[in-house]
XYZ file of C-alpha atoms in Angstrom:
314
model
C 0.000 0.000 0.000
C 1.558 3.288 -1.140
C 1.750 6.459 0.889
C -0.933 9.001 0.035
C 1.227 12.096 -0.103
C -1.767 14.393 -0.568
C -3.276 13.104 2.667
C 0.039 13.515 4.488
C 0.408 17.044 3.137
C -3.128 17.910 4.204
C -2.541 16.402 7.652
C 0.638 18.425 8.115
C -1.029 21.628 6.919
C -3.865 21.083 9.408
C -1.711 20.184 12.412
C 1.736 21.635 11.644
C 1.870 23.786 14.773
C 1.402 20.710 16.965
C 4.480 19.221 15.282
C 6.401 22.477 15.780
C 5.397 22.504 19.467
C 6.795 19.019 20.090
C 9.965 19.816 18.155
C 10.507 22.906 20.314
C 9.782 20.973 23.505
C 12.268 18.301 22.422
C 14.915 20.908 21.638
C 14.427 22.731 24.945
C 14.567 19.442 26.858
C 17.835 18.504 25.130
C 19.349 21.796 26.297
C 17.721 21.872 29.754
C 16.404 18.439 30.849
C 14.419 20.015 33.706
C 12.247 21.724 31.114
C 10.203 18.538 30.557
C 9.560 17.997 34.267
C 5.934 17.892 35.386
C 6.227 21.067 37.531
C 7.594 23.005 34.569
C 4.963 21.749 32.111
C 2.327 22.789 34.653
C 4.057 26.178 34.927
C 3.878 26.584 31.146
C 0.141 25.843 31.155
C -0.491 28.153 34.131
C 1.265 30.973 32.296
C -0.511 30.132 29.030
C -4.103 29.915 30.312
C -4.887 33.663 30.481
C -3.023 34.131 27.203
C -5.193 31.464 25.566
C -8.360 33.234 26.743
C -7.155 36.538 25.301
C -5.919 34.792 22.143
C -9.358 33.232 21.618
C -10.740 36.788 21.796
C -8.251 37.975 19.207
C -8.658 34.881 17.018
C -12.396 35.177 16.418
C -12.082 38.896 15.676
C -9.212 38.449 13.209
C -11.191 35.697 11.465
C -13.793 38.341 10.498
C -11.043 40.717 9.283
C -10.953 42.739 12.476
C -8.627 43.533 15.355
C -9.319 43.938 19.045
C -6.693 46.102 20.704
C -8.696 46.302 23.947
C -8.072 42.725 25.097
C -4.925 43.460 27.091
C -6.414 46.601 28.614
C -9.529 44.644 29.551
C -7.409 42.163 31.485
C -5.894 45.024 33.483
C -9.356 46.510 34.047
C -10.632 43.159 35.314
C -7.860 42.970 37.910
C -8.650 46.541 39.000
C -12.392 45.861 39.299
C -11.863 42.626 41.206
C -9.314 44.201 43.552
C -11.883 46.836 44.558
C -15.167 44.904 44.557
C -13.977 41.673 46.179
C -14.061 43.429 49.540
C -17.808 43.603 48.939
C -18.633 40.323 47.193
C -16.539 37.775 45.315
C -19.445 36.530 43.188
C -20.701 40.064 42.590
C -17.288 41.257 41.449
C -17.028 38.392 38.963
C -20.461 39.229 37.534
C -19.498 42.891 37.215
C -16.243 41.920 35.507
C -18.052 39.891 32.847
C -20.672 42.615 32.375
C -17.964 45.220 31.823
C -16.095 42.918 29.428
C -19.247 42.299 27.420
C -20.076 46.012 27.436
C -16.670 46.986 26.059
C -17.078 44.328 23.369
C -20.559 45.678 22.590
C -19.252 49.221 22.192
C -16.466 47.975 19.919
C -18.960 45.982 17.877
C -21.402 48.876 17.519
C -18.604 51.182 16.404
C -17.408 48.694 13.794
C -20.798 47.466 12.519
C -23.184 50.395 12.938
C -20.857 53.337 12.369
C -18.383 51.573 10.039
C -15.356 52.683 12.057
C -12.173 50.877 11.110
C -11.695 48.021 13.651
C -8.117 49.067 14.371
C -9.075 52.679 15.090
C -12.221 51.742 17.014
C -10.508 49.314 19.351
C -7.443 51.550 19.671
C -9.700 54.369 20.864
C -11.483 52.057 23.291
C -8.119 50.777 24.522
C -7.278 54.314 25.669
C -10.708 54.665 27.287
C -10.335 51.359 29.136
C -6.784 52.227 30.211
C -8.033 55.526 31.600
C -10.836 53.874 33.560
C -8.382 51.315 34.922
C -6.032 54.044 36.156
C -8.923 55.860 37.824
C -9.915 52.684 39.671
C -6.407 51.403 40.411
C -3.646 53.967 39.641
C -0.993 51.689 41.157
C -0.760 47.978 42.047
C -2.732 46.988 45.106
C -6.165 46.108 46.405
C -7.655 42.874 47.654
C -8.033 39.621 45.733
C -9.789 36.892 47.693
C -7.468 33.981 48.500
C -10.516 31.703 48.393
C -11.283 32.895 44.850
C -7.641 32.362 43.846
C -7.558 28.874 45.379
C -10.657 27.845 43.415
C -9.250 29.263 40.176
C -5.869 27.575 40.670
C -7.319 24.403 42.330
C -4.119 22.902 43.707
C -4.176 19.102 44.072
C -1.069 17.416 45.394
C 1.086 20.408 44.538
C -0.196 20.555 40.944
C -2.327 23.499 39.808
C -5.237 21.602 38.244
C -7.431 24.690 37.756
C -5.446 26.318 34.926
C -4.983 22.929 33.218
C -8.747 22.314 33.224
C -9.358 25.893 32.070
C -6.790 25.602 29.254
C -8.284 22.341 27.982
C -11.795 23.763 28.317
C -10.912 26.900 26.352
C -9.134 24.869 23.672
C -12.092 22.526 23.237
C -14.632 25.343 23.345
C -12.754 27.404 20.762
C -12.249 24.423 18.440
C -15.884 23.327 18.698
C -17.181 26.871 18.285
C -15.134 27.633 15.194
C -15.053 24.247 13.490
C -18.226 22.404 14.507
C -20.885 24.996 15.315
C -23.032 26.952 12.881
C -21.765 30.254 14.287
C -18.207 29.214 13.512
C -19.083 28.490 9.902
C -20.702 31.908 9.637
C -17.554 33.530 11.075
C -15.370 31.826 8.468
C -17.814 32.743 5.684
C -17.760 36.424 6.666
C -13.974 36.400 6.912
C -13.706 34.832 3.474
C -15.982 37.401 1.835
C -18.491 39.692 3.491
C -20.183 40.337 0.163
C -20.673 36.640 -0.595
C -21.834 36.010 2.983
C -24.411 38.808 2.650
C -25.664 37.416 -0.668
C -26.105 34.014 1.035
C -28.477 35.660 3.491
C -26.058 35.901 6.437
C -26.651 38.861 8.757
C -23.041 40.002 8.629
C -23.369 42.936 11.007
C -25.158 40.892 13.678
C -22.547 38.127 13.589
C -19.674 40.622 13.801
C -21.381 42.312 16.745
C -21.595 38.922 18.480
C -17.915 38.304 17.775
C -16.832 41.541 19.473
C -19.054 40.867 22.487
C -17.588 37.358 22.807
C -14.113 38.857 22.512
C -14.811 41.086 25.504
C -16.150 38.156 27.529
C -13.172 35.895 26.791
C -10.781 38.719 27.706
C -12.679 39.162 30.975
C -12.203 35.467 31.709
C -8.480 35.861 31.080
C -8.504 38.751 33.539
C -9.931 36.487 36.237
C -6.966 34.135 35.912
C -4.437 36.953 35.864
C -5.977 38.337 39.064
C -5.917 34.883 40.678
C -2.243 34.464 39.808
C -1.087 37.972 40.734
C -3.342 38.368 43.806
C -3.469 42.106 43.145
C -4.993 44.695 40.877
C -2.496 46.251 38.502
C -3.059 48.646 35.552
C -0.071 47.164 33.707
C -0.711 43.421 34.031
C -2.615 43.000 30.776
C -0.346 44.992 28.467
C 1.975 42.111 27.452
C -1.020 39.948 26.523
C -2.178 42.186 23.659
C 0.794 41.671 21.364
C 1.327 38.115 22.582
C -2.240 37.298 21.524
C -1.706 38.775 18.057
C 1.581 36.890 17.730
C -0.059 33.607 18.778
C -2.962 34.036 16.356
C -0.786 34.861 13.348
C 1.985 32.410 14.235
C -0.738 29.755 14.559
C -1.675 30.296 10.932
C -4.784 32.469 11.143
C -4.728 34.899 8.242
C -4.828 38.600 9.039
C -7.074 38.964 5.979
C -9.694 36.768 7.652
C -11.456 33.482 6.948
C -8.431 31.175 7.261
C -7.002 29.420 10.313
C -7.478 26.496 12.708
C -7.825 27.068 16.423
C -5.861 23.932 17.512
C -2.815 25.434 15.803
C -3.436 28.687 17.656
C -3.511 26.755 20.957
C -0.170 25.178 20.063
C 1.242 28.631 19.288
C 0.126 29.826 22.734
C 1.956 26.907 24.356
C 5.045 27.694 22.285
C 5.088 31.278 23.579
C 4.591 30.005 27.126
C 7.373 27.470 26.642
C 9.754 30.154 25.408
C 9.167 32.195 28.566
C 9.711 29.124 30.755
C 12.881 28.161 28.886
C 14.303 31.659 29.272
C 13.579 31.426 32.996
C 15.396 28.099 33.290
C 18.381 29.433 31.372
C 18.592 32.441 33.656
C 18.087 34.863 30.789
C 16.185 38.103 31.206
C 12.559 37.255 30.450
C 12.195 40.493 28.477
C 13.999 38.670 25.672
C 10.665 36.985 24.995
C 9.446 40.227 23.428
C 12.254 40.058 20.898
C 11.438 36.420 20.164
C 7.698 37.133 19.946
C 8.405 39.960 17.516
C 10.623 37.725 15.397
C 7.905 35.041 15.328
C 5.325 37.643 14.335
C 7.482 38.901 11.467
C 8.086 35.306 10.341
C 4.361 34.566 10.445
C 3.580 37.712 8.450
C 6.151 36.803 5.767
C 4.905 33.203 5.538
C 1.296 34.400 5.250
C 2.277 36.867 2.553
C 3.903 34.206 0.369
C 1.110 31.727 1.125
C -1.459 34.267 -0.047
C 0.532 34.931 -3.224
C 0.683 31.179 -3.821
C -3.106 30.912 -3.701
C -3.560 33.534 -6.448
């Protein structure tokens, strides 16, 4: 029985980032054997969980040819809100956090769909608004984050943080099912491929895009909950690194900046790669800020690859 090279090629194109992830893990382990230890793999997932939530936000927006520059600022705002309201009610503060996240997404969506504001400019403007509100609430790190809330979010069993692992798997499955198995996901891909064709097929393009921005705000809010649980403080700067990391993960994972192309499992693998890079730098004793240089290099590489891939399709 001969090898079906077309099937192999298709398989690799669908799951190539998973292969890249294992190659990188193998390379890091060869250099630093402790990298593959259970505590370190858990550390990678703990670091990657809030990033995956924010990346899911970014992913669905980019699929419809948009951008959401508020996701990192929303994470910071969530930590600020929680650090103030948890002295009143843990459950109430969580509800408020999700309401605010959804509201910011709604405002972004209305600006983009109803007033036809460019997504980059709309979300950039809202990013400044959200940053300002965050600084009013929490101008410097501090406040109170419930240890009980943090313990439930982290859910430590036998010295292993099970909570972030469950959350990471849940987000990965939810994102994959939403985008690849649900009707809404098919509509998102159709709009990203061609808004005009989607409209002619009877798809309510504006309504779906509005939903996408609202969901983006909600996923970013969820990421903010995990950042607050890990940091145990409110901080106006905590979410900033997640914005560009989320864009890097989405594009490095193969989602096209022109919309309509990309698989979420590859995006999840890209998130783990970024988390692994940070962990590896830590183990090597290098300044963790080097990850920004690496993330930038990966983003440039992804942009170049996407450019030539797009030219190849023409």
